[in-house]
Structures are given as C-alpha cells and as structure tokens.
Tab-separated table of C-alpha atoms and ligand atoms in Angstrom:
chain	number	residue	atom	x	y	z
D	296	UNK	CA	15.576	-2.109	31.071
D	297	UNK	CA	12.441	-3.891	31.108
D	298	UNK	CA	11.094	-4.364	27.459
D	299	UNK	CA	7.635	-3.334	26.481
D	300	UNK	CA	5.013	-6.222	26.680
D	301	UNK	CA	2.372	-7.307	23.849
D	302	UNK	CA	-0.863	-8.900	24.491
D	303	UNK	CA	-2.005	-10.077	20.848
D	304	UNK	CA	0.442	-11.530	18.506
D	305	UNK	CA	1.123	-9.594	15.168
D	306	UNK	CA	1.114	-11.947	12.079
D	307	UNK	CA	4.325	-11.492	10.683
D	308	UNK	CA	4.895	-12.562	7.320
D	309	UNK	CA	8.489	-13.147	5.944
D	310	UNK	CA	9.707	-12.320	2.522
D	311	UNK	CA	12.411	-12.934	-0.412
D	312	UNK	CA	15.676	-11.391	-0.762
D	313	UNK	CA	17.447	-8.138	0.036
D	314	UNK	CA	14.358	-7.506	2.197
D	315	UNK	CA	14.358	-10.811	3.947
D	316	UNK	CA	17.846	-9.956	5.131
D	317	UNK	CA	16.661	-6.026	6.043
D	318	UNK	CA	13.766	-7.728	7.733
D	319	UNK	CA	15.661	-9.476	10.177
D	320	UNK	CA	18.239	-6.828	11.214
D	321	UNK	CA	15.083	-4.550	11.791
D	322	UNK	CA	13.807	-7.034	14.362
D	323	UNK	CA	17.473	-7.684	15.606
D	324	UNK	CA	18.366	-4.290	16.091
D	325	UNK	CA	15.220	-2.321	16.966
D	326	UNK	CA	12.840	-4.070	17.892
D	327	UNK	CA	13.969	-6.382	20.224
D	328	UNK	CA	15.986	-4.679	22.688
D	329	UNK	CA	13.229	-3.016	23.001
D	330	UNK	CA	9.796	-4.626	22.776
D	331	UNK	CA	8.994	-8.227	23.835
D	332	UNK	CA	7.825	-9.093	20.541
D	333	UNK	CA	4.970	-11.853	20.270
D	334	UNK	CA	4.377	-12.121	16.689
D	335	UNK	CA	2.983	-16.050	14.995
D	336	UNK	CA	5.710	-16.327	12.291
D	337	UNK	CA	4.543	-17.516	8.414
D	338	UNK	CA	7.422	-17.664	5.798
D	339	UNK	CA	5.728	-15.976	2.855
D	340	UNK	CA	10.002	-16.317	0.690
D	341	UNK	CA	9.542	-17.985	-2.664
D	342	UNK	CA	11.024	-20.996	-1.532
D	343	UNK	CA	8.244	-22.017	1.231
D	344	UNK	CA	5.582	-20.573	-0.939
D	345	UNK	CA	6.474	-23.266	-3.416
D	346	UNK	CA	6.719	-25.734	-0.776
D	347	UNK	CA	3.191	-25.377	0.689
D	348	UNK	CA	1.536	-24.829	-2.583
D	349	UNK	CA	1.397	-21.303	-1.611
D	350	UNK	CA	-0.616	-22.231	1.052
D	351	UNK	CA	1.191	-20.369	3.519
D	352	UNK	CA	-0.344	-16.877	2.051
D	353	UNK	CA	-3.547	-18.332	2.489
D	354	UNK	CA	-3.034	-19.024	6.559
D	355	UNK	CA	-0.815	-15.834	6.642
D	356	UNK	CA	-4.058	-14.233	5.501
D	357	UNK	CA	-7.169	-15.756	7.224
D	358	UNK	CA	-4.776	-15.712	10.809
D	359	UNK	CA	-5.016	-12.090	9.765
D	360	UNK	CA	-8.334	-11.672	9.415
D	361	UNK	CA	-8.441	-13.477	13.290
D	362	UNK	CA	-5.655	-11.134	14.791
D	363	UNK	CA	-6.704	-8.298	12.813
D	364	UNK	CA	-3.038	-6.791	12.891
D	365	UNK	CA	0.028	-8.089	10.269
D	366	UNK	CA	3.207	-6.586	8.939
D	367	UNK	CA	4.735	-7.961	5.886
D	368	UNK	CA	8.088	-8.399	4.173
D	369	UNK	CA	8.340	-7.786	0.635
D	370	UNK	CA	7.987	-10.963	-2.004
D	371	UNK	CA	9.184	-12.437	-5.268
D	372	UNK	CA	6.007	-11.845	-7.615
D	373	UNK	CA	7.097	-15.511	-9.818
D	374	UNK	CA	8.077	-14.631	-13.701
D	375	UNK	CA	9.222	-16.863	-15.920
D	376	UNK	CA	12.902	-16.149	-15.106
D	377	UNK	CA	12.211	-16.922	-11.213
D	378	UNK	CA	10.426	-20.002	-12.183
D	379	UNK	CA	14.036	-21.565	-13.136
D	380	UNK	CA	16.153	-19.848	-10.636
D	381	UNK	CA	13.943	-21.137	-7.905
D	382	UNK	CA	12.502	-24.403	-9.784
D	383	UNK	CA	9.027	-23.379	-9.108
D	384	UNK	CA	6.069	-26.527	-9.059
D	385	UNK	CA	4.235	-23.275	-10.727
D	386	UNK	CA	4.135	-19.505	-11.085
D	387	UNK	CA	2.305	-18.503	-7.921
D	388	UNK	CA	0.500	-16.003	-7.910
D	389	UNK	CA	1.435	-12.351	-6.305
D	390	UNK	CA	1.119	-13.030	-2.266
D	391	UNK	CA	0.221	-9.443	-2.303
D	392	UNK	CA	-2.560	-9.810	-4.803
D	393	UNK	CA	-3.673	-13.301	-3.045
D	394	UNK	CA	-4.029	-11.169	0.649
D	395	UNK	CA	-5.416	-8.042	-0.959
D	396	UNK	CA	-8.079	-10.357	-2.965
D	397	UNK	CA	-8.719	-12.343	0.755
D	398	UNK	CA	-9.208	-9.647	2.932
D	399	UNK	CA	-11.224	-7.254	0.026
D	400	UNK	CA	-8.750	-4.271	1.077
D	401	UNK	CA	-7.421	-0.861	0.091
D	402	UNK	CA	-3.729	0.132	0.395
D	403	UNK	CA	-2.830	3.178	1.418
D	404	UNK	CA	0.157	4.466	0.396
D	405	UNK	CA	1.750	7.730	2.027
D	406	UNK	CA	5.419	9.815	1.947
D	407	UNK	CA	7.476	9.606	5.005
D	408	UNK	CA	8.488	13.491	4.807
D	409	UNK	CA	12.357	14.530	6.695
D	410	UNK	CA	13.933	17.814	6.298
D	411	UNK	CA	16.313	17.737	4.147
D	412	UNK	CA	14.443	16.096	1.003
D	413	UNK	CA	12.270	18.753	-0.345
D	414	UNK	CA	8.889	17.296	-2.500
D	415	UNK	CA	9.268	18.503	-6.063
D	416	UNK	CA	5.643	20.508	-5.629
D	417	UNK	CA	6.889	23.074	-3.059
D	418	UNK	CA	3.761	23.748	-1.181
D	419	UNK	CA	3.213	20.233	0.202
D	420	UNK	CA	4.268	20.552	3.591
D	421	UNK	CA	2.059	17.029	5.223
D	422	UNK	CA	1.984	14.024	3.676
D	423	UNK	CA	-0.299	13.242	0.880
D	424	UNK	CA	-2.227	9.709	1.450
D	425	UNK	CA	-3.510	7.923	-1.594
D	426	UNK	CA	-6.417	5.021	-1.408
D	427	UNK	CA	-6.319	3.163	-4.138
D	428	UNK	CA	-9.476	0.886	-5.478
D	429	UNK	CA	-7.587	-1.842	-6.337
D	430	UNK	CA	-10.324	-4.278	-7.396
D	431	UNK	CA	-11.344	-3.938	-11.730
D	432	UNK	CA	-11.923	-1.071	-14.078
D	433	UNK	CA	-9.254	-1.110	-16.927
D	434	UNK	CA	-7.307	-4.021	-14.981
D	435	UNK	CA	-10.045	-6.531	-15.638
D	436	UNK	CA	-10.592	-5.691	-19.514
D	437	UNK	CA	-12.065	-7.984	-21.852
D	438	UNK	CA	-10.792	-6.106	-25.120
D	439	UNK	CA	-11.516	-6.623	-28.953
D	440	UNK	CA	-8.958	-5.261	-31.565
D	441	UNK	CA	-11.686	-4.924	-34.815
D	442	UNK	CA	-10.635	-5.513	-38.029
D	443	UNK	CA	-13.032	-4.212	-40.314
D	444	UNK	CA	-16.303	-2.629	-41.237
D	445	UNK	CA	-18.263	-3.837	-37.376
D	446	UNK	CA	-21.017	-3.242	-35.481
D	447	UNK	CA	-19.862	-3.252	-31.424
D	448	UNK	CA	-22.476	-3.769	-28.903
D	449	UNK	CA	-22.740	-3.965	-25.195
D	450	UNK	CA	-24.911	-6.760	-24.011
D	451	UNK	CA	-25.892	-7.943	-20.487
D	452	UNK	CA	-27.690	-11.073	-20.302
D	453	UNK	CA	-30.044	-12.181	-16.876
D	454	UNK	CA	-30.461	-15.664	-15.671
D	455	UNK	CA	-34.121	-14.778	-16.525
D	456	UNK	CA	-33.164	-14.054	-19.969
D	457	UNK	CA	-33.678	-10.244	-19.758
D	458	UNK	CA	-31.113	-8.753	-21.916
D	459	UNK	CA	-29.566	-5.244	-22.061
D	460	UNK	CA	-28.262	-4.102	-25.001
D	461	UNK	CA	-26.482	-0.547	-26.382
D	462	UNK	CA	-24.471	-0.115	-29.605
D	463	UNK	CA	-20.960	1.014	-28.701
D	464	UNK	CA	-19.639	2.043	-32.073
D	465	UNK	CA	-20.393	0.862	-35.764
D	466	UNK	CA	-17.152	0.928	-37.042
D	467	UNK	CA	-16.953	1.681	-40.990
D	468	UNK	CA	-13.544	0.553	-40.765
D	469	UNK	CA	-11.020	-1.304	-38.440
D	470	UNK	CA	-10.194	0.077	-34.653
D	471	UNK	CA	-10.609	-1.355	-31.224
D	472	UNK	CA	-13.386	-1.186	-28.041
D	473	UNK	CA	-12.967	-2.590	-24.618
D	474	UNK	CA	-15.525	-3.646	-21.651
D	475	UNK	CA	-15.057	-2.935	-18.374
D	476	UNK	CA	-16.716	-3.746	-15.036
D	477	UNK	CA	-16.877	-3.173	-11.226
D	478	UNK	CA	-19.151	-4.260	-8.630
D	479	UNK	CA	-21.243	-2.309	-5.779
D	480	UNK	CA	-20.057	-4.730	-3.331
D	481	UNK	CA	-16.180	-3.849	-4.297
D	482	UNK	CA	-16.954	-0.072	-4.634
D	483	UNK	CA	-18.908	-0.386	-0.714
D	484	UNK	CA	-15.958	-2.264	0.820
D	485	UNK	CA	-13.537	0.934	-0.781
D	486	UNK	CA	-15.682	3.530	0.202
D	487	UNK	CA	-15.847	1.998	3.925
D	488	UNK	CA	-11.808	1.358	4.189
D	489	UNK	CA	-11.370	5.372	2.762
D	490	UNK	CA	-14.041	6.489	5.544
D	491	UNK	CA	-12.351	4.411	8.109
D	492	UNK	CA	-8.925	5.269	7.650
D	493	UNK	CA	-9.664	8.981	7.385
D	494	UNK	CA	-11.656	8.855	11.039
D	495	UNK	CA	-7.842	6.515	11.559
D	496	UNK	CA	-5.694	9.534	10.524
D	497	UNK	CA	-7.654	12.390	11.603
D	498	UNK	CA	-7.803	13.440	7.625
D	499	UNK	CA	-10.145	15.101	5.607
D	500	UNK	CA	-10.839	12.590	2.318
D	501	UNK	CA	-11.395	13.684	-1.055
D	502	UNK	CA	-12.785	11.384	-3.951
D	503	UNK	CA	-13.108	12.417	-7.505
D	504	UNK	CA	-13.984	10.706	-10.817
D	505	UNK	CA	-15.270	11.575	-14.383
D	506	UNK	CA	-18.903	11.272	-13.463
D	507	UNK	CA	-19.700	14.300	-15.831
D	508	UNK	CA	-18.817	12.191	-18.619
D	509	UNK	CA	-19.322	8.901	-17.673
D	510	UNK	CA	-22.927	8.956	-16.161
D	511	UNK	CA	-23.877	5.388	-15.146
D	512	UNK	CA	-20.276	4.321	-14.542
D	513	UNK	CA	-18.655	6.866	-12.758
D	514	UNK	CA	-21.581	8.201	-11.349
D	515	UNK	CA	-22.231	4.765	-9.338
D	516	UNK	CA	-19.089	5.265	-7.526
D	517	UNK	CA	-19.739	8.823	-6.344
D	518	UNK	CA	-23.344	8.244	-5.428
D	519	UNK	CA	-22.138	5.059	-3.518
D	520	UNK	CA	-19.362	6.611	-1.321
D	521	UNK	CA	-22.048	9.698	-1.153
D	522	UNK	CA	-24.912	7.234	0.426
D	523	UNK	CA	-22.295	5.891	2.399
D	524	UNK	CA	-21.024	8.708	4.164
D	525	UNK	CA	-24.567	10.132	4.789
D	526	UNK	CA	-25.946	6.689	6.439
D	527	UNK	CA	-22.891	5.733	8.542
D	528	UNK	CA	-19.940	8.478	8.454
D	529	UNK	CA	-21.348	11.639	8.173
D	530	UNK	CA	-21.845	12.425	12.101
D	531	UNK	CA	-18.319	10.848	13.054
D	532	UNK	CA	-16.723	12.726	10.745
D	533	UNK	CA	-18.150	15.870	12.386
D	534	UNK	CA	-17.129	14.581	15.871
D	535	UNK	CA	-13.889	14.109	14.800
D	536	UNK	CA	-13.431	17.780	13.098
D	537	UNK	CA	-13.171	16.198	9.273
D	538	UNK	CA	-14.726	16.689	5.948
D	539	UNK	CA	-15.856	14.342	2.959
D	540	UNK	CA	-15.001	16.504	-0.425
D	541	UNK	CA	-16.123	15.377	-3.346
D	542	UNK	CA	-15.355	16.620	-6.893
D	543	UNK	CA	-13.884	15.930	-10.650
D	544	UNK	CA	-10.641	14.170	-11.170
D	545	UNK	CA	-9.445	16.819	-13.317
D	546	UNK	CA	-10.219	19.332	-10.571
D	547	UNK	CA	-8.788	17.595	-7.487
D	548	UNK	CA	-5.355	17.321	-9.717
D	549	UNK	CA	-5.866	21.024	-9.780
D	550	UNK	CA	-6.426	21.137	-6.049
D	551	UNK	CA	-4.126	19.132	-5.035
D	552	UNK	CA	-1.035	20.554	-7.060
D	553	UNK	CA	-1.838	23.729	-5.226
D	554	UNK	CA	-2.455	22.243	-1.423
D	555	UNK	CA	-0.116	21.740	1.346
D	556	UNK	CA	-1.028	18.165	1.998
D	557	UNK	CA	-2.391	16.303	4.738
D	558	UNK	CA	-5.464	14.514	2.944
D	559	UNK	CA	-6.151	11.536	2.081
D	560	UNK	CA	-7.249	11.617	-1.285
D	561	UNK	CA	-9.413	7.807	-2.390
D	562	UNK	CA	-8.678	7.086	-6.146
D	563	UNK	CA	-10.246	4.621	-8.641
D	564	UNK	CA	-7.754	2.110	-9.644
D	565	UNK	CA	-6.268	3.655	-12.821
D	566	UNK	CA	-6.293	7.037	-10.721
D	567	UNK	CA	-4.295	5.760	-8.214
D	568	UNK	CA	-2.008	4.007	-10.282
D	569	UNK	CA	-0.638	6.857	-11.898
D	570	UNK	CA	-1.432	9.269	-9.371
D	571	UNK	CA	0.810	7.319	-6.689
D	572	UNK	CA	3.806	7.087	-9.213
D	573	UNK	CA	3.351	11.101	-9.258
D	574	UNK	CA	3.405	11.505	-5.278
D	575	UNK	CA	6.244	8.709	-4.897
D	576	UNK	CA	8.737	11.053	-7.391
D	577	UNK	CA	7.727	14.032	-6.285
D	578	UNK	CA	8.688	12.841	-2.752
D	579	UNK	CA	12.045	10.656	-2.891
D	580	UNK	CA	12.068	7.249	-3.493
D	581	UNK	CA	9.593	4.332	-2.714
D	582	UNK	CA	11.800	3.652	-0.121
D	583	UNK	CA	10.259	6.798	1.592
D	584	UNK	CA	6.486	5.907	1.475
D	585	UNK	CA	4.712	3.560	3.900
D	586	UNK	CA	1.912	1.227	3.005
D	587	UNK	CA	-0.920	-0.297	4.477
D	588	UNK	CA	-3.981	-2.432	3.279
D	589	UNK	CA	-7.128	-1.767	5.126
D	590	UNK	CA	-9.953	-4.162	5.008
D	591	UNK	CA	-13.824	-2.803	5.036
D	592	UNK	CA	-14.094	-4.550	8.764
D	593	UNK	CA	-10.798	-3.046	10.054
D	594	UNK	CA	-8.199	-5.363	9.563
D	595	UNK	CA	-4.818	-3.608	8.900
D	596	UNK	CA	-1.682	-5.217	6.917
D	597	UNK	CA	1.597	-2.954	6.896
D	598	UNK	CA	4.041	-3.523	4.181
D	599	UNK	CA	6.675	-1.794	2.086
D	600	UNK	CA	5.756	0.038	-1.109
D	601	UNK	CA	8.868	-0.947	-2.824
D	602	UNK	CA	9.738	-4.404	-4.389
D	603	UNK	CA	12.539	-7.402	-2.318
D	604	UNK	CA	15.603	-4.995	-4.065
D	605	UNK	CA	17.105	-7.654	-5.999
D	606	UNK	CA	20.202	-5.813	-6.984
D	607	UNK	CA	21.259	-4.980	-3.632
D	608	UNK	CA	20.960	-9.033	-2.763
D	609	UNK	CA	23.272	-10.086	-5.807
D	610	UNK	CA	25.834	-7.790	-3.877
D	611	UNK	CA	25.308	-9.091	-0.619
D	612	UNK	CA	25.663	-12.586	-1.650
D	613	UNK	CA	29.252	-11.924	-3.343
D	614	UNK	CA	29.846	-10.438	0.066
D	615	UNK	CA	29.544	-7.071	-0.630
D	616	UNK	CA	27.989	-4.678	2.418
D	617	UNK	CA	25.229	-3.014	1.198
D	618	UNK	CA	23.140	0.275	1.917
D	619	UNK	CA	19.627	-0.884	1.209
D	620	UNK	CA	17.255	1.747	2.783
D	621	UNK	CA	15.081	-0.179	5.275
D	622	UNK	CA	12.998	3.017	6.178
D	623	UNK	CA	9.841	1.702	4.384
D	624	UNK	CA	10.218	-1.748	5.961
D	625	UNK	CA	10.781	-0.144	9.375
D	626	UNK	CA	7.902	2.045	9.042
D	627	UNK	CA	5.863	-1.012	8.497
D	628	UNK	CA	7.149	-2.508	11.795
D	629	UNK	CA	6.042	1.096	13.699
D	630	UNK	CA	2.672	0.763	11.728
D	631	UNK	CA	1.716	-2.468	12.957
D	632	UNK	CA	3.131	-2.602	16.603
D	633	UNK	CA	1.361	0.710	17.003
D	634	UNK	CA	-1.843	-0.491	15.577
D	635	UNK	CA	-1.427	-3.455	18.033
D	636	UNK	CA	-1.026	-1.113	21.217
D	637	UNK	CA	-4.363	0.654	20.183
D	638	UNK	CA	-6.138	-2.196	19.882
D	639	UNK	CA	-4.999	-3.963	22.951
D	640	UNK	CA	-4.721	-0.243	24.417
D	641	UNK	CA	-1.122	-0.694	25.603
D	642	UNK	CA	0.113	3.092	25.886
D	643	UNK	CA	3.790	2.128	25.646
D	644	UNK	CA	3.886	0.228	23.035
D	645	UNK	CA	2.215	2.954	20.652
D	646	UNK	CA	4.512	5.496	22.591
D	647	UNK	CA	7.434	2.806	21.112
D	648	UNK	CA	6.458	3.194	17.363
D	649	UNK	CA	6.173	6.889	17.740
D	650	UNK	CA	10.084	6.937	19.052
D	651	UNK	CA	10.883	4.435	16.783
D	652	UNK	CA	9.422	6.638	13.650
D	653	UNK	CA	10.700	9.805	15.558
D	654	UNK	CA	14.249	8.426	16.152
D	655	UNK	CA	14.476	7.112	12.225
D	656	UNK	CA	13.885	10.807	10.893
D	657	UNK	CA	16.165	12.499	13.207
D	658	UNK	CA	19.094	9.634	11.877
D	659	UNK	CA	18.455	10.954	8.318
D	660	UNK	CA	17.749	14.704	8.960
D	661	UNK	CA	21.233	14.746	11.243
D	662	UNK	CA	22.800	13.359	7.761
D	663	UNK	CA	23.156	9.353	8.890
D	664	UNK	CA	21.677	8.178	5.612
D	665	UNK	CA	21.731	5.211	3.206
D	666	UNK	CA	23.196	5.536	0.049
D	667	UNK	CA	20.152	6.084	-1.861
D	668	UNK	CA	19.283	9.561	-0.345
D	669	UNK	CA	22.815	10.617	-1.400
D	670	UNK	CA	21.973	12.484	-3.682
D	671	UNK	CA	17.923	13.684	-2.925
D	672	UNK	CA	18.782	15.170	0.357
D	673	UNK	CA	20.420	18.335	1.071
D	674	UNK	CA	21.841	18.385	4.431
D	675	UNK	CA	25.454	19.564	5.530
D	676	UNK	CA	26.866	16.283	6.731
D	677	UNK	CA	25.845	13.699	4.686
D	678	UNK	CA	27.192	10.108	6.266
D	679	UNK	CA	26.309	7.514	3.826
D	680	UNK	CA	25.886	4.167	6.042
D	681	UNK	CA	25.249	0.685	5.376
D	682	UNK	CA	21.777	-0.570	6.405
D	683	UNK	CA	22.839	-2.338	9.802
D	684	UNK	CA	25.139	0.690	10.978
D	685	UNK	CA	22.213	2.957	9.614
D	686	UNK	CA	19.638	1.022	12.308
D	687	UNK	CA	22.105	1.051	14.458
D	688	UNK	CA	22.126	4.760	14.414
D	689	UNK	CA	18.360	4.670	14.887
D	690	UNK	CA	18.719	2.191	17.994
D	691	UNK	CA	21.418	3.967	19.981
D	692	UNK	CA	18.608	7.407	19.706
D	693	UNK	CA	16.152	5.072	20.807
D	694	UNK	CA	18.167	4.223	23.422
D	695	UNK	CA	19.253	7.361	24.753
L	1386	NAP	P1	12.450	-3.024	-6.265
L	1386	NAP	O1	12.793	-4.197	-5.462
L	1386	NAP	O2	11.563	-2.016	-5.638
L	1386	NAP	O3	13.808	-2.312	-6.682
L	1386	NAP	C1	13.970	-1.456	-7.795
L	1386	NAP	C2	15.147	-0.522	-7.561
L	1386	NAP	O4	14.724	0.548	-6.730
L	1386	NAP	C3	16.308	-1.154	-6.813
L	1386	NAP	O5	17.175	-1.839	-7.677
L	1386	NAP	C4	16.939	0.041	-6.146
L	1386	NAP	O6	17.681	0.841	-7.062
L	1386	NAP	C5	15.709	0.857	-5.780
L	1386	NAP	N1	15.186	0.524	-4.429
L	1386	NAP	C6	13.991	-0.036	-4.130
L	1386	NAP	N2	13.849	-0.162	-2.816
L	1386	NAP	C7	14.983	0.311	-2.267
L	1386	NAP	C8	15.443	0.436	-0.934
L	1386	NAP	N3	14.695	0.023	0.103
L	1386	NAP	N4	16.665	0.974	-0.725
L	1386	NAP	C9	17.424	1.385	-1.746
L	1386	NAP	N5	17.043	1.297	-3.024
L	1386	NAP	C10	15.840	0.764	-3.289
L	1386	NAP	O7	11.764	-3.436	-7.647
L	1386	NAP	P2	12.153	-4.561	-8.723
L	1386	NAP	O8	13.631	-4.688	-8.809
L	1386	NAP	O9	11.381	-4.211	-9.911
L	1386	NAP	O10	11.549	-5.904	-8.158
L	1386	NAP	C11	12.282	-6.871	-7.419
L	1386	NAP	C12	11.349	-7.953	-6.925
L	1386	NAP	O11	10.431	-7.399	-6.015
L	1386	NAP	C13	10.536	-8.621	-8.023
L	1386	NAP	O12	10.663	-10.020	-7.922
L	1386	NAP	C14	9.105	-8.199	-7.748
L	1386	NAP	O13	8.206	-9.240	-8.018
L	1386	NAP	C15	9.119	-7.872	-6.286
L	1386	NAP	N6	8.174	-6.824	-5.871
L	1386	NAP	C16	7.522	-7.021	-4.688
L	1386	NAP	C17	6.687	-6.054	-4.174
L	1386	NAP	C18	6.013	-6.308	-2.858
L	1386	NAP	O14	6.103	-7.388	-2.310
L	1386	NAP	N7	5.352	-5.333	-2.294
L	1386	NAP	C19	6.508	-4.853	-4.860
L	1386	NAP	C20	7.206	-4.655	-6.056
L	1386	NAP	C21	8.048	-5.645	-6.544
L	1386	NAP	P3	19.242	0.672	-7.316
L	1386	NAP	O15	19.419	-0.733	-7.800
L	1386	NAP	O16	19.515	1.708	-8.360
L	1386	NAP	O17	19.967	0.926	-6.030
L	1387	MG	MG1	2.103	2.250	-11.363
C-alpha cells in the first residue's frame, strides 16, 4: 500500500510520562503504516526542558508560528515535588502557558461524542465547543485583604500624569477588594480566534457576559467582539449559513442546558473555566474531549485536554500493562494532520484523519474500550483493552 504523502512538516512536540509512552504507540501503530509522516521533532519531556533552559518550548513555538500547524504531547507543569524527582536547574514554567502566551491563542476544547456514553444533559446530541479567553480577569488579581476601618480606591495613573480615580468601598470595618484588568488587544485577538474557528467548524458562536451589571468592564468585551464581527465577519458568516448570538451569561447557561449542541459557545476566562469542567463531566472523561489553541492569525496547536497520567506511568514502570485511554491524544494527531491536508490541500490526507477519527469511535461503540470507559459506557460487549491492543483495534479498521 502506498502511504499518504505530506508536503509541510507538522511541529511535533514530545511530552512527559504515561503520555510520552501513548504518544509513541499512536505514531507506531496508526500513523505510520499509514501516512508518510514529515513532522520537525522538539522534545518538550521535563528532562530536555531542563536541559535547554526550556528553550526548546520557545523554538517548538516560534517554528509554529512558521509552519502554522503543531500537535502536542502532554507535559509535566514543574511543582516543588518534580523539582527533586527530576533535579530541576528551576521550576519552568507551564510549556502550555509559555506557547499559549507566544502565539496570543484560544483553546478550544470540545467532547468526542460515541454511542454508548450518554451526556448527563439528555438533549445534547452535537458536541458543545467552548473558547476560552485565557489571557487576565480574576487570574491576574492584585488583591488586598483590609483590616480595618479603610477607604479603597481605584486609581489609574498616565505617563502625562492624568489620573483616574473612583472610590471602591469605604470600609467601616475589616473585609477585602480586588483589581482586575484586561486589554483590547487580548480581548481583539479572542474575538478573532472565536470568529475564525466558527467559519473553521461551520458553527454558530455565542458570547455572553455580565455587561448589565458590569458596564465599562463587561461591556468592552461585548462591544469589541460586536465591532468585530460587523467590520470583518459579519458577511462570511452569512456565506457560510452561521450566526453571531450574543446575550447574558446567566441566559446562555439557560440556553444552553436546554439545546442540542453543536455551537461553539466563546467564554471569558473564569466562564470557561468552570463552564468546561461542567461540559467535560457531563460528557465522560477528559480523556473524551479534544483541544486545540487557535492563534488570531490562524495558527493551530492540537493537544490533549487531560494532564501526562502519572498514575498509569508508576504502573508501567513496575511493568505493569496499562489501559491509558489515548483517544484525546489520538484525536490531536487527526486534528493536526487534517489541518495540514487543508492547508497544503492534500485530499487524502484529510480523508486519513476522518477514517482515523471514524475508525476510533466504531472501536469503542463495538465495545473495544480502555478501562476507563468501563464503567460510563453502556454497550453489550464491553472488552476492556490495554492501550496498544486498543490502537491496534483502531488500525486493523483502518486497515480493512
Ligand atoms: P491527569 O494526568 O489528567 O490525570 C488525572 C487522572 O485522570 C488520572 O490519574 C486518571 O485517573 C485520569 N485520566 C486522565 N487522563 C486519562 C487517560 N487518557 N486515560 C485514562 N485515565 C485518564 O492529571 P494529573 O494527575 O493532575 O496531572 C499529571 C501531570 O500532568 C502533572 O504533572 C501536570 O502538571 C500535568 N498536566 C499537563 C497538562 C497538559 O500538558 N495539557 C494538563 C494537565 C496536567 P485514574 O488514575 O483514576 O485512572
Ligand atoms: Mg477548571
């Protein structure tokens, strides 16, 4: 059989652990036999980030930025307990904060839906996609715990020496305030990534935030995304048969609790934090849910939701076979090799990440499984695998 041919190399970034070893048998067992694979190779694993200075996440992401198209393993975020086991120079920083920080993106974050594993809210029948703003609000703070009697103020000082200046609270007695901040420039490059993946997916996008209440805050992201989509979206979106809705957060929780799916549905950062926990349960596991950050200019890095499963590697290294779902990680492969064939407009290769995705649901719906869908799937012949016979499973479909 000949195998598929690539034009562009992907940027392929290597991880740590029970998903470095998933990560391989992925590539070994599906993708391979299959595709020529051309991909420039950067081990982002604790060990060579410590070795480069954690340089290599810097070259992993401006060769990105270049290629326009990378999948990623899952990585060690360094705490203190990793900076013994792996006698860290330092405690890097999270490579997936570093990238998302270089390349100013949004990751999207959606179910992978099979028969056979039911969402908790019954009337979702297409996957839910949530943006989140992953740049400030709440996660930027600068907070005050007051300890008495107080008069708190909000003050914004110009180079010029202009000030602006409100009284938050005078406190009679002790309590707390907080400051928080975002930037047009962070709330432009969101608002372009959730109009640009929506025109991607062929999805209508909702956005929603407390602008009722909070009138200069709020309000600038909803009049942003709104001057947006009227100067440089609002005709494409009509080509392409979509709609921009927005409304209140409290009210697209209503909505959405009561649709079938199938939107993508852009979040401020606290928003999505909670509100992709909520899909994630409600769906399975976050070994069910793909990922992808989306930079303003296009640029597309594919990567696993969930975390390098460290667990599952204690048990492999006693010897132990394990049954690690690699459906996430897998997903991330299709993601980006499809991406690939639509940029360099190689038909087969986009046809191979459709089979691929196509042949991994059929595996789990016909009851092939890895141990942790044991018990969220109701199917009448459950075979609980380990991960290599489970892509095995996937390949010999692909094969046929
Ligand atoms: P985790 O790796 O996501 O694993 C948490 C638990 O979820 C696992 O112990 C396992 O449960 C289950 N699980 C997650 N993925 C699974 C899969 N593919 N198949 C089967 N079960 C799966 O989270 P963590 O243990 O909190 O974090 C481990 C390391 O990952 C940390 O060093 C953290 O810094 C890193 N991390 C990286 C990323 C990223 O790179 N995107 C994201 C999050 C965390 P059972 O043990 O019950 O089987
Ligand atoms: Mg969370």
């Amino acid at each position: 059989m000949d195998k598929i041919k690539m034009t562009t190399p992907l940027v392929e970034m290597d991880g740590d652990e029970m998903t470095r070893i998933v990560w391989q048998q992925i590539k070994d067992i599906v993708i391979t036999p299959f595709v020529d694979l051309k991909s420039e190779y950067y081990d982002l694993g604790l060990v060579h980030r410590n070795e480069t200075d954690d340089q290599v996440t810097i070259d992993a992401a401006n060769r990105t930025k270049e290629l326009g198209v990378a999948v990623k393993c899952a990585t060690i975020t360094p705490n203190a307990q990793r900076m013994t086991e792996y006698n860290l120079k330092e405690m890097w920083k999270s490579p997936n904060g570093t990238i998302r920080a270089m390349l100013d993106g949004t990751v999207f974050r959606a179910p992978i839906l099979v028969k056979g594993i039911t969402p908790f809210v019954s009337c979702w029948k297409k996957p839910i996609t949530i943006a989140r703003h992953a740049y400030g609000d709440v996660y930027k703070n600068s907070e005050i715990r007051v300890d008495g009697a107080a008069k708190a103020e909000l003050v914004v000082t110009y180079p010029d020496g202009r000030e602006d200046r409100k009284t938050i609270f005078e406190f009679a007695d002790s309590g707390v305030i907080q400051g928080i901040h975002n930037t047009d420039k962070s709330i432009e490059a969101f608002a372009r990534s959730c109009f640009n993946y929506a025109l991607d997916i062929k999805q209508d996008l909702w956005f929603a935030t407390k602008d009722t209440i909070s009138k200069t805050y709020d309000h600038r992201f909803k009049d942003i995304f709104a001057e947006i989509y009227e100067a440089e979206y609002k005709e494409k979106f009509e080509a392409a048969g979509i709609t921009y809705f927005y409304t209140l957060i409290d009210d697209a929780v209503a909505r959405i609790m009561r649709s079938e799916g199938g939107i993508l549905w852009a979040c401020k950062n606290y928003d999505g934090d909670v509100m992709s926990d909520m899909l994630a349960s409600s769906c399975g596991s976050l070994a069910m849910m793909t990922s992808v950050l989306v930079s303003p200019d296009g640029v597309y890095e594919y990567e696993a939701a969930h975390g390098t499963v460290t667990r599952h590697y204690y048990k492999y290294l006693k010897g132990e076979a394990t049954s690690t779902n690699p459906m996430a990680t897998l997903f991330a492969w299709s993601g980006a090799l499809r991406k690939r064939g639509q940029l360099d407009s190689i038909d087969e290769l986009v046809a191979f990440a459709d089979k691929l995705e196509k042949a991994s649901i059929e595996t789990i719906e016909e009851g092939t499984i890895t141990g942790d869908l044991k018990n969220l799937i109701k199917v009448p012949n459950k075979n609980v695998v380990n991960t290599e016979d489970f892509l095995k499973a996937i390949a010999a479909k692909l094969a046929q």
